[in-house]
Amino acid sequence: MNVSVVLFTSDLRLHDHPPLRAALEGAREVVPLFVRDRAVTGAGFAAPNRLAFLADCLHDLDEGLRERGGRLVVRSGDVVAEVCRVAAEADADEVHLAADVSAYAQLREVRLRRALEAEGVRLHVHDTVTSAVDPGAVAPASSDHFAVFTPYFGHWSRWRQRDTLGAPRKVRVPDGIGSEPVPSRRGLSGLSPGLAAGGETEGRKRLAAWLRSGIAGYEDGHDDLFGDATSRLSPHLHFGTLSPVELVHRARAAGGPGAEAFVRQVAWRDFHRQVLAARPDAAAADYRTKRDRWRTERTASEDIEAWREGRTGYPVVDAAMRQLRHEGWMHNRGRLLTASFLTKTLYVDWRVGARHFLDLLVDGDMANNQLNWQWMAGTGTDSRPNRVLNPVTQAKRYDPDGAYVRRWVPELAEVAGPAVHEPWKLPGLDRAALDYPDPLVDLSEGLARFRRARERDENRAAP
DNA sequence: GTGTATTTCAG
DNA sequence: TGAAATACA
């Protein structure tokens, strides 16, 4: 065995990388390859925030490889065609790849295997790269995946994680394999001004800081919107600049109730991944349909636009939507309450919301994003599909002083204390002085509409 | 063993 | 309400 190709996808790191390790052990030289697949980065799915974060990741990966005597090879085009081309150029006999769960990733694996085998090249697909516990590693007796988190978490917790792998010391890349320039942030427009920086170096720095001084306060603080005691590691998990296996090991080593609560969130990520792996269509179709006849772009465009822009007249909803636009990120509590508002209060199709989140979120992820949206819409794995989060109750609970709202809704910056959550209750003059809209809908009217709609749609005869 | 009833508990 | 584990036939 002389040369292996390592195809990097959502695993843009050198530490704890089983495909890279296997390639280095089996071959004298390795081609670390990233393909900008037009199916992912092309028009229609161009999410500038993620393209910028991706550019950081690729730049850092290239640098890390150069420090080890290698470099990153970047190509553009169809991922299968490019892998075959590079394998032929390098005269490689093996290709290594991390397993992944989306329909796109599953099809990519099948297509790659077929195309490479026709060329006499073996494809090795590696587990425990993009998940801590792989889809199918644990399953209930009567199904290929869990549909309820709690029993899943029991099995997940008992699963023995493999040991983590160090980064390689040396990577030899064959001469003469051409590469495009590593993409950069320059030229990207429409970026969120407060967008986080990407890359493995940055991710490891954040992880170290989080374990040192963040994780201990996680259990108590994770739901507080303003305090934001969350790890902000989600984009690093999405792009694989951090290994979920390493994350679980190191969080457990940190110990304490904060670590436990944090590890539970990593398990939620794996939970959604094993649902999507078994049901890849759930990225676009109801996991369990409620036969909803949602309002859509066609029938509710003004409501949808007000939601997207953060001018629904419900301050906490608007604050969260503006945080999303400004940072390319939103606090998880905000994600739940804005999703409830769009799907339950406005009765708008969850796909409209999921799509907007994917357009902006730097951690926008098929499994987590789509299945959390379905969870909140009541078409997913939630056992109480008709639950509605009241934005005022949520605001008072998770932003008790109103600081989060004042931070993101400057029109309300002068309103002191929790009164900021209900500007419609302010005395007439004070309220008139604010350049802030009246509530888009009455909450109880929204709730009544939702209940009527669910009853109507659920009772409709099957087509 | 296999299929079915029961119980438990859920972001 | 419904999924999963357990009890039971």
Coordinates of C-alpha atoms (C1' of nucleotides) in Angstrom, one line a residue:
Chain A
M1 CA 0.0 0.0 0.0
N2 CA 1.5 3.3 -1.1
V3 CA -1.0 6.1 -1.1
S4 CA -4.4 6.7 0.6
V5 CA -6.8 9.5 0.2
V6 CA -8.6 11.0 3.3
L7 CA -11.7 12.7 2.3
F8 CA -12.5 15.4 4.9
T9 CA -16.2 16.3 5.2
S10 CA -17.7 17.3 8.6
D11 CA -14.6 16.3 10.5
L12 CA -12.2 19.2 9.8
R13 CA -9.6 18.4 12.4
L14 CA -6.3 16.5 13.0
H15 CA -6.9 15.4 16.6
D16 CA -8.9 12.3 17.3
H17 CA -9.5 11.5 13.6
P18 CA -9.8 7.8 12.9
P19 CA -9.8 8.0 9.1
L20 CA -6.6 10.0 9.1
R21 CA -5.0 7.6 11.6
A22 CA -6.0 4.6 9.6
A23 CA -4.7 6.1 6.4
L24 CA -1.3 7.0 7.9
E25 CA -0.9 3.5 9.4
G26 CA -1.7 1.8 6.1
A27 CA 0.0 4.0 3.6
R28 CA 3.4 5.7 3.0
E29 CA 1.7 8.9 1.7
V30 CA -1.7 10.4 2.2
V31 CA -3.7 13.0 0.3
P32 CA -5.9 15.0 2.7
L33 CA -8.7 16.1 0.4
F34 CA -11.6 18.5 0.7
V35 CA -14.1 18.8 -2.1
R36 CA -16.3 21.9 -2.4
D37 CA -19.3 20.0 -3.7
R38 CA -21.6 22.3 -5.7
A39 CA -24.5 20.3 -4.3
V40 CA -23.7 21.7 -0.9
T41 CA -22.1 25.1 -1.4
G42 CA -23.8 26.1 -4.6
A43 CA -26.7 28.6 -5.1
G44 CA -29.9 27.7 -3.3
F45 CA -28.0 26.4 -0.3
A46 CA -25.4 29.2 0.1
A47 CA -25.3 30.1 3.7
P48 CA -22.6 32.8 4.0
N49 CA -22.1 32.3 7.7
R50 CA -21.3 28.6 7.4
L51 CA -19.2 29.2 4.3
A52 CA -17.1 31.8 6.3
F53 CA -16.7 29.4 9.2
L54 CA -15.8 26.6 6.8
A55 CA -13.1 28.8 5.2
D56 CA -11.6 29.3 8.7
C57 CA -11.7 25.6 9.3
L58 CA -10.0 24.7 6.0
H59 CA -7.4 27.4 6.5
D60 CA -6.6 26.0 9.9
L61 CA -6.6 22.5 8.7
D62 CA -4.2 23.4 5.9
E63 CA -1.9 25.1 8.4
G64 CA -2.0 22.2 10.8
L65 CA -1.0 19.8 7.9
R66 CA 1.8 22.1 6.8
E67 CA 3.3 22.1 10.3
R68 CA 3.4 18.3 9.9
G69 CA 5.1 18.4 6.5
G70 CA 1.9 18.1 4.5
R71 CA -0.9 20.3 3.0
L72 CA -4.6 20.3 2.3
V73 CA -5.7 19.5 -1.3
V74 CA -8.9 21.4 -2.2
R75 CA -11.0 20.7 -5.3
S76 CA -14.4 21.9 -6.6
G77 CA -17.0 19.9 -8.4
D78 CA -19.0 16.7 -7.8
V79 CA -17.5 15.0 -4.7
V80 CA -17.5 11.5 -6.2
A81 CA -16.0 12.6 -9.5
E82 CA -13.3 14.6 -7.7
V83 CA -12.4 11.8 -5.3
C84 CA -12.0 9.4 -8.2
R85 CA -9.9 11.9 -10.1
V86 CA -7.6 12.6 -7.1
A87 CA -7.3 8.9 -6.4
A88 CA -6.3 8.2 -10.0
E89 CA -3.8 11.1 -10.0
A90 CA -2.2 9.9 -6.8
D91 CA -2.4 6.2 -7.8
A92 CA -4.1 5.6 -4.4
D93 CA -5.6 2.2 -3.5
E94 CA -7.7 3.3 -0.5
V95 CA -10.0 6.2 0.4
H96 CA -10.9 6.9 4.0
L97 CA -14.1 8.7 5.0
A98 CA -16.1 9.4 8.2
A99 CA -19.7 8.0 8.3
D100 CA -22.4 10.6 8.4
V101 CA -26.2 10.6 8.7
S102 CA -27.9 13.0 6.2
A103 CA -29.5 11.8 3.0
Y104 CA -26.8 13.6 1.2
A105 CA -24.0 11.9 3.2
Q106 CA -25.6 8.5 2.9
L107 CA -26.0 8.8 -0.9
R108 CA -22.4 10.2 -1.1
E109 CA -21.1 7.0 0.6
V110 CA -23.1 4.7 -1.7
R111 CA -22.0 6.6 -4.9
L112 CA -18.4 6.7 -3.7
R113 CA -18.2 3.0 -3.0
R114 CA -19.6 2.1 -6.4
A115 CA -17.4 4.5 -8.3
L116 CA -14.2 3.6 -6.4
E117 CA -14.8 -0.1 -6.6
A118 CA -15.1 0.2 -10.3
E119 CA -11.6 1.6 -10.3
G120 CA -10.2 -1.0 -7.9
V121 CA -10.0 1.4 -5.0
R122 CA -11.2 0.4 -1.6
L123 CA -13.5 2.8 0.5
H124 CA -13.1 2.6 4.3
V125 CA -15.9 4.3 6.2
H126 CA -15.1 5.1 9.8
D127 CA -17.5 5.3 12.8
T128 CA -17.1 7.5 15.9
V129 CA -15.9 10.5 14.0
T130 CA -19.0 12.6 13.7
S131 CA -21.0 11.0 16.5
A132 CA -19.9 10.0 20.0
V133 CA -22.1 6.9 19.8
D134 CA -23.0 5.9 16.3
P135 CA -26.5 5.4 14.9
G136 CA -27.4 1.8 15.3
A137 CA -24.8 1.2 18.0
V138 CA -27.6 1.1 20.4
A139 CA -31.2 0.3 19.4
P140 CA -34.5 -0.7 21.1
A141 CA -35.7 -4.3 20.7
S142 CA -38.3 -3.7 18.1
S143 CA -36.9 -0.9 15.9
D144 CA -33.7 0.3 14.3
H145 CA -33.7 3.6 16.2
F146 CA -34.9 5.2 19.4
A147 CA -37.9 7.6 19.3
V148 CA -37.7 8.6 22.9
F149 CA -34.7 10.3 24.4
T150 CA -34.7 9.0 28.0
P151 CA -34.3 5.2 27.2
Y152 CA -31.8 6.2 24.4
F153 CA -29.8 8.2 26.9
G154 CA -29.7 5.2 29.3
H155 CA -28.1 3.0 26.6
W156 CA -25.9 5.9 25.3
S157 CA -24.5 6.5 28.8
R158 CA -23.5 2.9 29.2
W159 CA -21.8 2.7 25.8
R160 CA -18.1 2.3 26.2
Q161 CA -16.4 5.1 24.2
R162 CA -13.2 4.3 22.4
D163 CA -10.0 6.1 23.6
T164 CA -9.2 9.4 21.9
L165 CA -6.4 9.6 19.3
G166 CA -3.7 12.2 19.2
A167 CA -2.9 14.3 16.2
P168 CA -0.4 12.9 13.8
R169 CA 3.2 14.1 14.0
K170 CA 4.0 13.8 10.4
V171 CA 1.9 13.7 7.2
R172 CA 3.6 13.0 3.9
V173 CA 1.6 14.2 0.9
P174 CA 2.7 13.0 -2.6
D175 CA 4.1 15.6 -4.9
G176 CA 2.3 16.8 -8.0
I177 CA -1.3 16.7 -6.7
G178 CA -2.8 20.0 -7.7
S179 CA -4.9 22.1 -5.4
E180 CA -7.1 25.1 -5.7
P181 CA -6.3 27.9 -3.2
V182 CA -7.8 27.2 0.2
P183 CA -11.1 29.3 0.2
S184 CA -11.1 32.4 2.3
R185 CA -13.7 34.6 3.9
R186 CA -12.9 37.4 1.5
G187 CA -15.6 38.0 -1.1
L188 CA -18.3 36.5 1.1
S189 CA -21.2 38.9 1.6
G190 CA -24.2 38.8 3.9
L191 CA -22.2 37.7 6.9
S192 CA -23.5 38.2 10.4
P193 CA -21.3 40.9 12.0
G194 CA -20.9 39.0 15.3
L195 CA -20.0 35.7 13.6
A196 CA -17.7 33.4 15.5
A197 CA -14.3 32.3 14.2
G198 CA -13.8 28.7 13.0
G199 CA -11.0 26.2 12.9
E200 CA -9.6 23.4 15.0
T201 CA -7.2 25.7 16.9
E202 CA -10.0 28.0 17.8
G203 CA -12.3 25.1 18.8
R204 CA -9.7 23.5 21.0
K205 CA -9.0 26.9 22.7
R206 CA -12.7 27.3 23.3
L207 CA -13.0 23.8 24.7
A208 CA -10.2 24.2 27.1
A209 CA -11.7 27.5 28.4
W210 CA -15.1 25.9 28.7
L211 CA -13.8 23.0 30.7
R212 CA -11.7 25.3 32.9
S213 CA -14.3 27.9 33.7
G214 CA -17.6 27.4 31.9
I215 CA -18.9 23.9 32.4
A216 CA -19.2 24.1 36.2
G217 CA -21.9 26.7 35.9
Y218 CA -23.7 25.0 33.0
E219 CA -26.4 23.1 35.0
D220 CA -27.7 26.3 36.7
G221 CA -27.0 28.8 34.0
H222 CA -27.7 27.1 30.7
D223 CA -31.3 28.3 30.3
D224 CA -30.6 32.0 31.2
L225 CA -30.9 34.0 28.0
F226 CA -28.8 36.9 29.0
G227 CA -26.1 35.1 31.1
D228 CA -25.6 32.7 28.3
A229 CA -23.7 30.0 30.2
T230 CA -23.6 27.8 27.1
S231 CA -20.5 26.3 25.6
R232 CA -20.9 27.8 22.1
L233 CA -19.2 24.7 20.8
S234 CA -22.0 23.7 18.5
P235 CA -20.4 25.1 15.3
H236 CA -17.2 23.1 16.2
L237 CA -19.2 20.0 16.5
H238 CA -21.0 20.7 13.3
F239 CA -17.8 21.1 11.3
G240 CA -16.0 18.5 13.3
T241 CA -13.2 20.8 14.4
L242 CA -13.9 19.1 17.8
S243 CA -14.4 15.4 18.2
P244 CA -17.6 14.4 20.0
V245 CA -15.8 11.4 21.5
E246 CA -13.0 13.6 22.9
L247 CA -15.6 16.1 24.1
V248 CA -17.4 13.4 26.1
H249 CA -14.2 12.1 27.6
R250 CA -12.9 15.5 28.7
A251 CA -16.3 16.7 30.0
R252 CA -16.7 13.5 32.1
A253 CA -13.1 14.0 33.4
A254 CA -14.1 17.5 34.4
G255 CA -16.9 16.0 36.6
G256 CA -19.7 17.6 38.5
P257 CA -23.3 18.3 37.8
G258 CA -22.4 20.8 35.1
A259 CA -20.5 18.2 33.2
E260 CA -23.3 15.7 33.5
A261 CA -25.9 18.2 32.1
F262 CA -23.5 19.1 29.3
V263 CA -22.8 15.5 28.3
R264 CA -26.6 15.0 28.2
Q265 CA -26.7 17.7 25.5
V266 CA -24.1 15.9 23.4
A267 CA -26.3 12.8 23.7
W268 CA -29.2 14.8 22.4
R269 CA -27.1 15.5 19.3
D270 CA -26.5 11.8 18.9
F271 CA -30.2 11.0 19.5
H272 CA -31.2 13.3 16.6
R273 CA -28.4 11.8 14.4
Q274 CA -29.7 8.3 14.9
V275 CA -33.2 9.3 14.1
L276 CA -32.1 11.0 10.9
A277 CA -29.8 8.1 9.9
A278 CA -32.8 5.8 10.1
R279 CA -35.2 8.3 8.6
P280 CA -33.2 10.6 6.3
D281 CA -36.5 11.9 4.8
A282 CA -37.3 13.5 8.2
A283 CA -35.1 16.4 7.1
A284 CA -38.0 17.6 4.9
A285 CA -41.1 15.4 5.8
D286 CA -43.0 15.0 9.0
Y287 CA -41.5 12.3 11.2
R288 CA -45.0 11.6 12.5
T289 CA -47.5 13.6 10.5
K290 CA -50.3 15.5 12.3
R291 CA -51.8 16.1 8.9
D292 CA -51.4 19.8 9.4
R293 CA -52.4 22.3 6.7
W294 CA -49.8 24.8 7.8
R295 CA -49.8 28.4 6.7
T296 CA -47.0 29.0 4.3
E297 CA -45.1 31.7 2.4
R298 CA -48.1 32.0 0.1
T299 CA -50.7 32.4 2.8
A300 CA -48.8 34.1 5.7
S301 CA -45.9 36.0 4.1
E302 CA -46.3 39.1 6.3
D303 CA -46.3 37.2 9.5
I304 CA -43.3 35.1 8.4
E305 CA -41.4 38.2 7.4
A306 CA -42.1 39.9 10.8
W307 CA -40.9 36.8 12.5
R308 CA -37.7 36.6 10.5
E309 CA -36.9 40.3 11.0
G310 CA -37.7 40.3 14.7
R311 CA -40.7 42.6 14.7
T312 CA -43.5 40.4 16.0
G313 CA -44.2 42.7 18.9
Y314 CA -43.2 40.0 21.4
P315 CA -39.9 41.3 22.7
V316 CA -38.3 38.0 23.7
V317 CA -39.1 36.5 20.3
D318 CA -37.8 39.6 18.5
A319 CA -34.6 39.6 20.6
A320 CA -33.8 36.0 19.8
M321 CA -34.5 36.5 16.1
R322 CA -32.2 39.6 16.0
Q323 CA -29.5 37.7 17.9
L324 CA -29.7 35.0 15.2
R325 CA -29.2 37.6 12.4
H326 CA -26.4 39.4 14.2
E327 CA -24.4 36.5 15.5
G328 CA -25.4 33.6 13.2
W329 CA -26.2 31.9 16.4
M330 CA -29.1 31.8 18.9
H331 CA -29.4 30.6 22.5
N332 CA -31.1 27.2 22.6
R333 CA -33.9 28.6 24.8
G334 CA -34.5 31.2 22.1
R335 CA -34.6 28.5 19.4
L336 CA -37.3 26.7 21.3
L337 CA -39.4 29.8 22.0
T338 CA -39.2 31.3 18.5
A339 CA -39.9 27.9 16.9
S340 CA -43.0 27.5 19.2
F341 CA -44.1 31.0 18.2
L342 CA -43.8 30.4 14.5
T343 CA -45.4 26.9 14.4
K344 CA -47.9 27.0 17.2
T345 CA -48.9 30.6 17.6
L346 CA -48.7 31.6 13.9
Y347 CA -49.4 28.1 12.7
V348 CA -46.7 28.4 10.0
D349 CA -45.0 25.3 8.4
W350 CA -42.0 24.2 10.4
R351 CA -40.0 24.0 7.2
V352 CA -40.2 27.7 6.8
G353 CA -38.6 28.2 10.2
A354 CA -36.1 25.4 9.8
R355 CA -35.0 26.9 6.4
H356 CA -34.5 30.4 7.9
F357 CA -32.4 28.9 10.7
L358 CA -30.3 27.0 8.2
D359 CA -29.8 30.2 6.2
L360 CA -28.2 31.9 9.2
L361 CA -27.0 29.5 11.9
V362 CA -23.3 28.9 11.8
D363 CA -24.0 25.5 13.5
G364 CA -27.0 24.8 11.1
D365 CA -27.2 21.0 11.1
M366 CA -29.6 18.7 9.2
A367 CA -30.2 16.4 12.2
N368 CA -30.3 18.8 15.1
N369 CA -32.0 21.7 13.3
Q370 CA -34.7 19.8 11.4
L371 CA -35.5 17.4 14.2
N372 CA -35.6 20.0 16.9
W373 CA -38.0 22.0 14.6
Q374 CA -40.1 18.9 14.2
W375 CA -40.0 18.4 18.0
M376 CA -41.4 21.9 18.6
A377 CA -43.9 21.6 15.7
G378 CA -45.3 18.5 17.3
T379 CA -44.5 16.3 14.2
G380 CA -41.3 14.9 15.7
T381 CA -40.5 12.7 18.6
D382 CA -42.1 14.8 21.3
S383 CA -44.7 12.9 23.2
R384 CA -46.7 16.0 23.9
P385 CA -47.1 17.3 20.3
N386 CA -49.6 20.1 21.2
R387 CA -47.4 21.9 23.7
V388 CA -47.2 25.6 23.2
L389 CA -44.5 27.8 24.9
N390 CA -46.0 31.1 26.0
P391 CA -43.5 33.8 25.0
V392 CA -44.3 36.0 27.9
T393 CA -44.1 33.3 30.5
Q394 CA -40.9 32.0 28.9
A395 CA -39.5 35.6 28.9
K396 CA -40.2 36.1 32.6
R397 CA -38.7 32.8 33.5
Y398 CA -35.5 32.9 31.4
D399 CA -34.9 36.6 31.1
P400 CA -36.2 37.7 34.6
D401 CA -34.8 41.2 34.5
G402 CA -35.3 41.8 30.8
A403 CA -31.6 42.3 30.1
Y404 CA -31.6 40.0 27.1
V405 CA -34.4 41.9 25.4
R406 CA -32.8 45.3 26.1
R407 CA -29.5 43.9 24.6
W408 CA -31.1 42.9 21.3
V409 CA -34.1 45.3 20.9
P410 CA -32.7 48.8 21.2
E411 CA -36.2 50.3 20.8
L412 CA -36.9 48.9 24.3
A413 CA -33.6 49.8 25.8
E414 CA -35.1 52.5 28.0
V415 CA -37.8 50.2 29.6
A416 CA -36.5 49.1 33.0
G417 CA -37.0 45.6 34.5
P418 CA -39.3 42.8 33.4
A419 CA -41.9 45.3 32.2
V420 CA -39.9 45.2 28.9
H421 CA -41.5 41.9 28.2
E422 CA -45.0 43.4 27.9
P423 CA -44.7 46.8 26.3
W424 CA -48.4 46.8 25.5
K425 CA -49.1 47.2 29.2
L426 CA -47.0 50.4 29.5
P427 CA -48.9 53.7 30.1
G428 CA -50.1 55.2 26.9
L429 CA -47.5 58.0 26.7
D430 CA -44.5 55.8 27.5
R431 CA -45.7 53.3 24.9
A432 CA -46.3 55.9 22.2
A433 CA -42.7 57.1 22.7
L434 CA -41.4 53.6 21.7
D435 CA -40.8 52.8 18.1
Y436 CA -41.9 49.2 18.7
P437 CA -44.7 47.3 17.0
D438 CA -47.9 46.1 18.6
P439 CA -48.2 42.3 19.0
L440 CA -48.6 40.6 15.6
V441 CA -51.3 38.3 17.1
D442 CA -53.1 37.8 20.3
L443 CA -51.7 34.8 22.1
S444 CA -55.0 33.3 23.0
E445 CA -56.3 33.8 19.5
G446 CA -53.2 32.1 18.1
L447 CA -53.7 29.3 20.6
A448 CA -57.3 28.9 19.6
R449 CA -56.4 28.9 15.9
F450 CA -53.8 26.2 16.5
R451 CA -56.2 24.0 18.4
R452 CA -58.9 24.3 15.7
A453 CA -56.4 23.6 13.0
R454 CA -55.0 20.5 14.7
E455 CA -58.4 19.1 15.3
R456 CA -59.6 19.8 11.8
D457 CA -56.4 18.4 10.2
E458 CA -56.1 15.4 12.5
N459 CA -59.7 14.3 11.8
R460 CA -59.4 14.6 8.1
A461 CA -59.8 11.3 6.4
A462 CA -56.7 9.7 5.0
P463 CA -56.2 10.6 1.3
Chain B
dG1 C1' -38.2 -18.9 21.9
dT2 C1' -42.4 -15.4 20.2
dG3 C1' -46.1 -12.5 20.5
dT4 C1' -49.1 -9.8 23.4
dA5 C1' -50.7 -7.3 27.7
dT6 C1' -49.3 -4.2 31.3
dT7 C1' -46.9 -0.7 33.4
dT8 C1' -44.2 3.3 33.5
dC9 C1' -42.9 7.7 32.3
dA10 C1' -41.9 11.4 29.3
dG11 C1' -37.4 18.4 27.2
Chain C
dT1 C1' -50.7 9.8 24.0
dG2 C1' -47.3 6.5 22.8
dA3 C1' -42.7 4.3 23.2
dA4 C1' -40.0 1.1 25.7
dA5 C1' -39.3 -2.2 29.2
dT6 C1' -41.1 -5.8 31.6
dA7 C1' -44.3 -9.3 32.8
dC8 C1' -46.7 -12.9 31.1
dA9 C1' -49.0 -16.5 28.4

